[in-house]
Amino acid sequence: MADSSFDIVSKVERQEVDNALNQAAKEISQRYDFKGTGASISWSGEKILMEANGEERVKAILDIFQSKLVKRGISLKALDAGEPQLSGKEYKLFATIEEGISQENAKKVAKIIRDEGPKGVKALVQGDELRVSSKSRDDLQAVQSLLKEKDLDFAVQFANYR
């Protein structure tokens, strides 16, 4: 019998992020406490740019955006927000959406699977994802639940379960 396998990936649905950003922009434009403050959120290339006339307001924009991401099922671990910076009279905050598992994070996950997972489960790094295979599907499900319990510092999803 062939081995069963699944991939551990860290991907974010770009359309969902776009929808969350549009919802946040709409809320910011309608809220009374943001009137006349120059508050905005938008794409700036691959980054998300948040602007307002005060540091606290920029952080409030980030908070609104984070709540919209959570409602859309996107893990906040995928959002990498910097610190507010003063630019002229405005504060700006840049955030990026992290995708893919770095080599060092893939090695950490593989080590967790090797050390704490069931015997006979193999983890193989393939670019920015990790392929986990085993003869037993039950072992693969045990690995998935093991990784869900771990508090990894990046978002993971399980794909291509065969």
XYZ file of N, CA and C in Angstrom:
486
model
N 0.835 -1.186 0.000
C 0.000 0.000 0.000
C 0.879 1.249 0.000
N 0.508 2.243 -0.770
C 1.293 3.469 -0.877
C 1.164 4.307 0.392
N 2.173 5.130 0.626
C 2.145 6.021 1.779
C 1.078 7.099 1.591
N 0.444 7.467 2.690
C -0.445 8.616 2.684
C 0.390 9.842 3.035
N -0.065 11.019 2.601
C 0.727 12.212 2.901
C -0.163 13.448 2.936
N 0.398 14.522 3.487
C -0.217 15.841 3.410
C 0.900 16.872 3.450
N 0.571 18.087 3.043
C 1.546 19.171 3.044
C 1.209 20.160 4.151
N 2.248 20.655 4.813
C 2.088 21.733 5.776
C 2.516 23.004 5.039
N 1.597 23.932 4.902
C 1.874 25.158 4.155
C 1.517 26.371 5.010
N 2.001 27.520 4.586
C 1.639 28.780 5.224
C 1.236 29.739 4.113
N -0.037 29.661 3.742
C -0.550 30.482 2.655
C -1.709 31.322 3.164
N -1.886 32.466 2.539
C -2.975 33.359 2.890
C -3.736 33.672 1.611
N -5.044 33.587 1.693
C -5.888 33.901 0.541
C -5.857 35.413 0.327
N -5.219 35.839 -0.757
C -5.028 37.263 -1.042
C -6.376 38.000 -1.142
N -7.369 37.358 -1.722
C -8.679 37.990 -1.860
C -9.313 38.271 -0.502
N -9.127 37.360 0.444
C -9.683 37.555 1.786
C -8.997 38.732 2.486
N -7.679 38.858 2.306
C -6.951 39.993 2.884
C -7.459 41.290 2.260
N -7.666 41.267 0.947
C -8.179 42.432 0.233
C -9.570 42.813 0.748
N -10.421 41.815 0.956
C -11.762 42.071 1.483
C -11.694 42.671 2.891
N -10.811 42.127 3.739
C -10.657 42.644 5.100
C -10.164 44.089 5.062
N -9.225 44.382 4.155
C -8.702 45.733 4.027
C -9.806 46.697 3.576
N -10.622 46.282 2.616
C -11.712 47.131 2.135
C -12.754 47.374 3.231
N -13.050 46.341 4.021
C -13.996 46.507 5.130
C -13.443 47.475 6.169
N -12.139 47.347 6.470
C -11.514 48.241 7.444
C -11.531 49.673 6.924
N -11.226 49.869 5.627
C -11.226 51.213 5.039
C -12.620 51.834 5.110
N -13.629 51.012 4.862
C -15.005 51.515 4.916
C -15.374 51.924 6.338
N -15.003 51.093 7.314
C -15.312 51.414 8.710
C -14.591 52.690 9.144
N -13.331 52.842 8.739
C -12.552 54.027 9.106
C -13.175 55.290 8.514
N -13.658 55.187 7.259
C -14.253 56.368 6.613
C -15.584 56.756 7.264
N -16.269 55.804 7.915
C -17.581 56.079 8.492
C -17.552 56.406 9.984
N -16.470 56.046 10.661
C -16.452 56.244 12.114
C -16.231 57.701 12.498
N -16.952 58.132 13.492
C -16.916 59.521 13.942
C -15.531 59.905 14.466
N -14.884 59.003 15.240
C -13.600 59.348 15.845
C -12.455 59.453 14.827
N -12.683 59.061 13.568
C -11.653 59.197 12.542
C -11.934 60.349 11.576
N -13.036 61.082 11.778
C -13.391 62.191 10.878
C -12.332 63.289 10.966
N -11.835 63.728 9.810
C -10.886 64.840 9.754
C -9.497 64.541 10.270
N -9.154 63.264 10.421
C -7.820 62.923 10.939
C -6.887 62.424 9.850
N -7.390 62.330 8.627
C -6.557 61.820 7.534
C -6.279 60.333 7.682
N -7.132 59.635 8.392
C -6.937 58.208 8.633
C -7.262 57.416 7.372
N -6.365 56.494 7.007
C -6.612 55.659 5.831
C -5.820 54.359 5.936
N -6.282 53.367 5.173
C -5.579 52.090 5.051
C -5.666 51.688 3.585
N -4.528 51.271 3.025
C -4.512 50.921 1.600
C -3.304 50.037 1.292
N -3.343 49.456 0.106
C -2.187 48.690 -0.376
C -1.132 49.669 -0.849
N 0.120 49.362 -0.567
C 1.246 50.135 -1.083
C 2.225 49.106 -1.641
N 2.004 48.710 -2.885
C 2.780 47.606 -3.450
C 2.339 46.311 -2.792
N 3.276 45.598 -2.207
C 2.961 44.354 -1.496
C 2.693 44.596 -0.014
N 2.886 45.827 0.439
C 2.681 46.147 1.847
C 1.332 46.825 2.043
N 0.891 46.834 3.283
C -0.337 47.523 3.648
C 0.077 48.774 4.409
N -0.408 49.921 3.967
C -0.034 51.204 4.554
C -1.210 51.760 5.344
N -0.948 52.101 6.616
C -1.948 52.733 7.467
C -1.433 54.111 7.843
N -2.268 55.140 7.658
C -1.855 56.514 7.939
C -2.899 57.216 8.791
N -2.427 58.081 9.684
C -3.311 58.939 10.474
C -2.462 60.054 11.080
N -3.126 61.045 11.717
C -2.373 62.166 12.264
C -1.877 61.933 13.683
N -2.097 60.759 14.242
C -1.618 60.461 15.590
C -1.225 58.994 15.718
N -0.270 58.741 16.598
C 0.219 57.371 16.785
C -0.884 56.439 17.276
N -1.701 56.920 18.204
C -2.789 56.093 18.733
C -3.827 55.769 17.661
N -4.074 56.722 16.772
C -5.051 56.488 15.702
C -4.541 55.431 14.725
N -3.232 55.451 14.427
C -2.662 54.432 13.530
C -2.801 53.054 14.165
N -2.553 52.982 15.478
C -2.708 51.702 16.175
C -4.171 51.255 16.184
N -5.080 52.213 16.252
C -6.513 51.884 16.206
C -6.892 51.333 14.829
N -6.298 51.903 13.775
C -6.535 51.396 12.420
C -6.036 49.954 12.315
N -4.846 49.691 12.862
C -4.296 48.336 12.863
C -5.230 47.382 13.603
N -5.772 47.835 14.720
C -6.681 47.010 15.509
C -7.948 46.670 14.716
N -8.485 47.655 14.013
C -9.674 47.420 13.175
C -9.347 46.398 12.094
N -8.198 46.582 11.443
C -7.789 45.672 10.365
C -7.608 44.251 10.893
N -6.984 44.122 12.065
C -6.794 42.796 12.658
C -8.130 42.131 12.953
N -9.090 42.891 13.450
C -10.400 42.288 13.745
C -11.074 41.825 12.455
N -10.907 42.566 11.372
C -11.489 42.160 10.087
C -10.810 40.897 9.562
N -9.486 40.784 9.759
C -8.773 39.576 9.329
C -9.276 38.354 10.089
N -9.456 38.504 11.395
C -9.923 37.387 12.217
C -11.314 36.943 11.772
N -12.195 37.915 11.494
C -13.548 37.574 11.043
C -13.525 36.830 9.713
N -12.495 37.062 8.905
C -12.384 36.403 7.607
C -11.573 35.102 7.695
N -11.205 34.699 8.898
C -10.527 33.410 9.077
C -9.045 33.417 8.748
N -8.423 34.590 8.802
C -6.987 34.681 8.536
C -6.264 34.823 9.871
N -5.259 33.989 10.081
C -4.512 34.013 11.329
C -3.694 35.301 11.430
N -3.675 35.893 12.625
C -2.890 37.108 12.832
C -1.394 36.821 12.826
N -1.020 35.538 12.901
C 0.395 35.179 12.815
C 0.957 35.470 11.421
N 0.071 35.548 10.428
C 0.507 35.849 9.064
C 0.724 37.345 8.858
N 0.240 38.175 9.783
C 0.374 39.631 9.660
C 1.608 40.092 10.416
N 2.510 40.761 9.720
C 3.724 41.287 10.341
C 3.652 42.809 10.283
N 3.257 43.420 11.397
C 3.098 44.878 11.442
C 4.312 45.495 12.117
N 4.779 46.591 11.548
C 5.917 47.302 12.127
C 5.448 48.261 13.216
N 6.305 49.213 13.534
C 5.979 50.235 14.517
C 5.565 51.515 13.794
N 4.669 52.310 14.391
C 4.282 53.583 13.761
C 5.490 54.515 13.655
N 5.608 55.176 12.504
C 6.728 56.087 12.278
C 6.176 57.445 11.895
N 6.808 58.498 12.420
C 6.402 59.851 12.096
C 6.985 60.226 10.739
N 6.119 60.663 9.834
C 6.547 61.066 8.501
C 5.908 62.424 8.214
N 6.687 63.480 8.422
C 6.117 64.820 8.293
C 5.165 65.061 9.445
N 3.902 65.326 9.126
C 2.902 65.536 10.176
C 2.062 64.288 10.411
N 2.294 63.248 9.631
C 1.474 62.039 9.727
C 2.273 60.875 10.298
N 1.556 59.976 10.939
C 2.148 58.719 11.372
C 1.801 57.654 10.344
N 2.793 56.839 10.003
C 2.572 55.758 9.049
C 2.966 54.443 9.698
N 2.235 53.404 9.339
C 2.553 52.063 9.825
C 2.450 51.113 8.638
N 3.519 50.354 8.399
C 3.520 49.383 7.306
C 3.344 47.981 7.883
N 2.560 47.166 7.184
C 2.362 45.773 7.582
C 2.506 44.900 6.339
N 3.006 43.691 6.535
C 3.118 42.755 5.422
C 2.415 41.458 5.796
N 2.022 40.725 4.778
C 1.414 39.414 4.970
C 2.496 38.377 4.665
N 2.835 37.589 5.681
C 3.892 36.578 5.534
C 3.304 35.304 4.931
N 3.944 34.815 3.880
C 3.517 33.554 3.268
C 4.727 32.647 3.101
N 4.476 31.355 3.135
C 5.548 30.383 2.985
C 6.222 30.108 4.320
N 6.759 28.918 4.438
C 7.465 28.525 5.654
C 8.958 28.652 5.375
N 9.668 29.431 6.189
C 11.112 29.588 5.994
C 11.819 28.263 6.284
N 13.048 28.130 5.801
C 13.812 26.888 5.998
C 13.976 26.568 7.483
N 14.292 27.595 8.283
C 14.513 27.332 9.712
C 13.220 26.908 10.408
N 12.080 27.525 10.038
C 10.800 27.115 10.621
C 10.410 25.708 10.168
N 10.695 25.380 8.902
C 10.408 24.036 8.395
C 11.235 23.003 9.170
N 12.473 23.340 9.465
C 13.326 22.419 10.236
C 12.799 22.245 11.659
N 12.288 23.343 12.260
C 11.711 23.254 13.612
C 10.511 22.312 13.622
N 9.628 22.466 12.617
C 8.431 21.625 12.540
C 8.827 20.169 12.309
N 9.805 19.941 11.422
C 10.271 18.573 11.161
C 10.843 17.950 12.431
N 11.561 18.741 13.229
C 12.132 18.235 14.478
C 11.017 17.889 15.472
N 9.985 18.718 15.554
C 8.846 18.428 16.440
C 8.201 17.108 16.030
N 8.012 16.928 14.717
C 7.389 15.695 14.221
C 8.274 14.487 14.536
N 9.585 14.637 14.339
C 10.521 13.546 14.614
C 10.553 13.191 16.098
N 10.610 14.225 16.954
C 10.762 13.991 18.395
C 9.470 13.554 19.085
N 8.352 14.208 18.740
C 7.127 13.988 19.486
C 6.049 13.237 18.712
N 6.214 13.124 17.416
C 5.203 12.473 16.592
C 5.319 10.958 16.634
N 4.355 10.278 16.014
C 4.392 8.816 15.956
C 5.604 8.321 15.149
N 6.047 7.119 15.445
C 7.175 6.526 14.698
C 6.722 6.209 13.272
N 7.644 6.268 12.344
C 7.337 5.938 10.954
C 6.772 7.091 10.156
N 6.730 8.279 10.751
C 6.258 9.466 10.030
C 7.478 10.220 9.521
N 7.482 10.513 8.228
C 8.606 11.221 7.623
C 8.189 12.632 7.237
N 9.069 13.598 7.500
C 8.811 14.991 7.119
C 9.922 15.420 6.161
N 9.530 15.953 5.015
C 10.478 16.341 3.980
C 10.225 17.792 3.583
N 11.278 18.633 3.654
C 11.149 20.043 3.293
C 11.172 20.166 1.772
N 10.150 20.840 1.221
C 10.074 21.063 -0.228
C 9.823 22.544 -0.476
N 10.882 23.290 -0.651
C 10.747 24.727 -0.886
C 10.175 25.421 0.331
N 9.020 26.060 0.174
C 8.412 26.770 1.299
C 7.249 25.990 1.914
N 7.279 24.666 1.758
C 6.286 23.816 2.418
C 6.949 22.539 2.915
N 6.195 21.770 3.655
C 6.720 20.564 4.289
C 5.793 19.404 3.948
N 6.320 18.328 3.373
C 5.511 17.148 3.049
C 5.705 16.130 4.170
N 4.591 15.692 4.732
C 4.605 14.700 5.809
C 3.964 13.435 5.267
N 4.669 12.298 5.403
C 4.116 11.050 4.874
C 4.263 9.919 5.890
N 3.355 8.954 5.765
C 3.345 7.798 6.656
C 2.470 6.723 6.023
N 2.669 5.472 6.437
C 1.818 4.391 5.951
C 0.427 4.472 6.579
N 0.357 5.010 7.804
C -0.905 5.059 8.544
C -1.526 6.461 8.499
N -2.785 6.541 8.068
C -3.489 7.833 8.074
C -3.729 8.320 9.505
N -3.885 7.385 10.426
C -4.081 7.764 11.826
C -2.864 8.512 12.354
N -1.662 8.063 11.957
C -0.436 8.756 12.368
C -0.404 10.177 11.806
N -0.860 10.344 10.563
C -0.879 11.678 9.959
C -1.847 12.593 10.712
N -2.994 12.047 11.104
C -3.944 12.845 11.869
C -3.389 13.189 13.251
N -2.612 12.278 13.823
C -1.977 12.547 15.113
C -0.961 13.684 14.970
N -0.230 13.714 13.848
C 0.732 14.791 13.597
C -0.002 16.124 13.448
N -1.134 16.122 12.735
C -1.902 17.358 12.577
C -2.378 17.897 13.927
N -2.904 17.024 14.765
C -3.384 17.495 16.063
C -2.213 17.932 16.955
N -1.053 17.278 16.830
C 0.142 17.673 17.577
C 0.546 19.095 17.190
N 0.552 19.393 15.880
C 0.963 20.718 15.411
C -0.070 21.792 15.747
N -1.352 21.424 15.801
C -2.374 22.397 16.185
C -2.215 22.791 17.653
N -1.757 21.845 18.489
C -1.559 22.127 19.911
C -0.355 23.020 20.146
N 0.672 22.883 19.306
C 1.896 23.672 19.453
C 1.601 25.125 19.114
N 2.222 26.047 19.834
C 2.048 27.463 19.542
C 3.200 27.912 18.640
N 3.062 27.629 17.352
C 4.092 28.012 16.396
C 3.987 29.510 16.133
N 5.115 30.147 15.806
C 5.092 31.596 15.595
C 4.795 31.980 14.143
N 4.162 31.068 13.407
C 3.711 31.351 12.045
C 2.451 30.542 11.787
N 1.659 31.006 10.818
C 0.377 30.350 10.523
C 0.628 29.095 9.691
N -0.055 28.002 10.013
C 0.073 26.779 9.212
C -1.304 26.278 8.795
N -1.343 25.711 7.604
C -2.529 25.028 7.116
C -2.084 23.665 6.592
N -3.034 22.753 6.520
C -2.744 21.419 6.011
C -3.435 21.261 4.671
N -2.678 20.838 3.658
C -3.224 20.747 2.296
C -2.819 19.421 1.657
N -3.463 19.099 0.551
C -3.141 17.914 -0.254
C -3.151 16.632 0.568
N -4.151 16.447 1.392
C -4.240 15.230 2.195
C -4.622 14.069 1.281
N -3.725 13.092 1.156
C -3.974 11.937 0.285
C -3.741 10.652 1.044
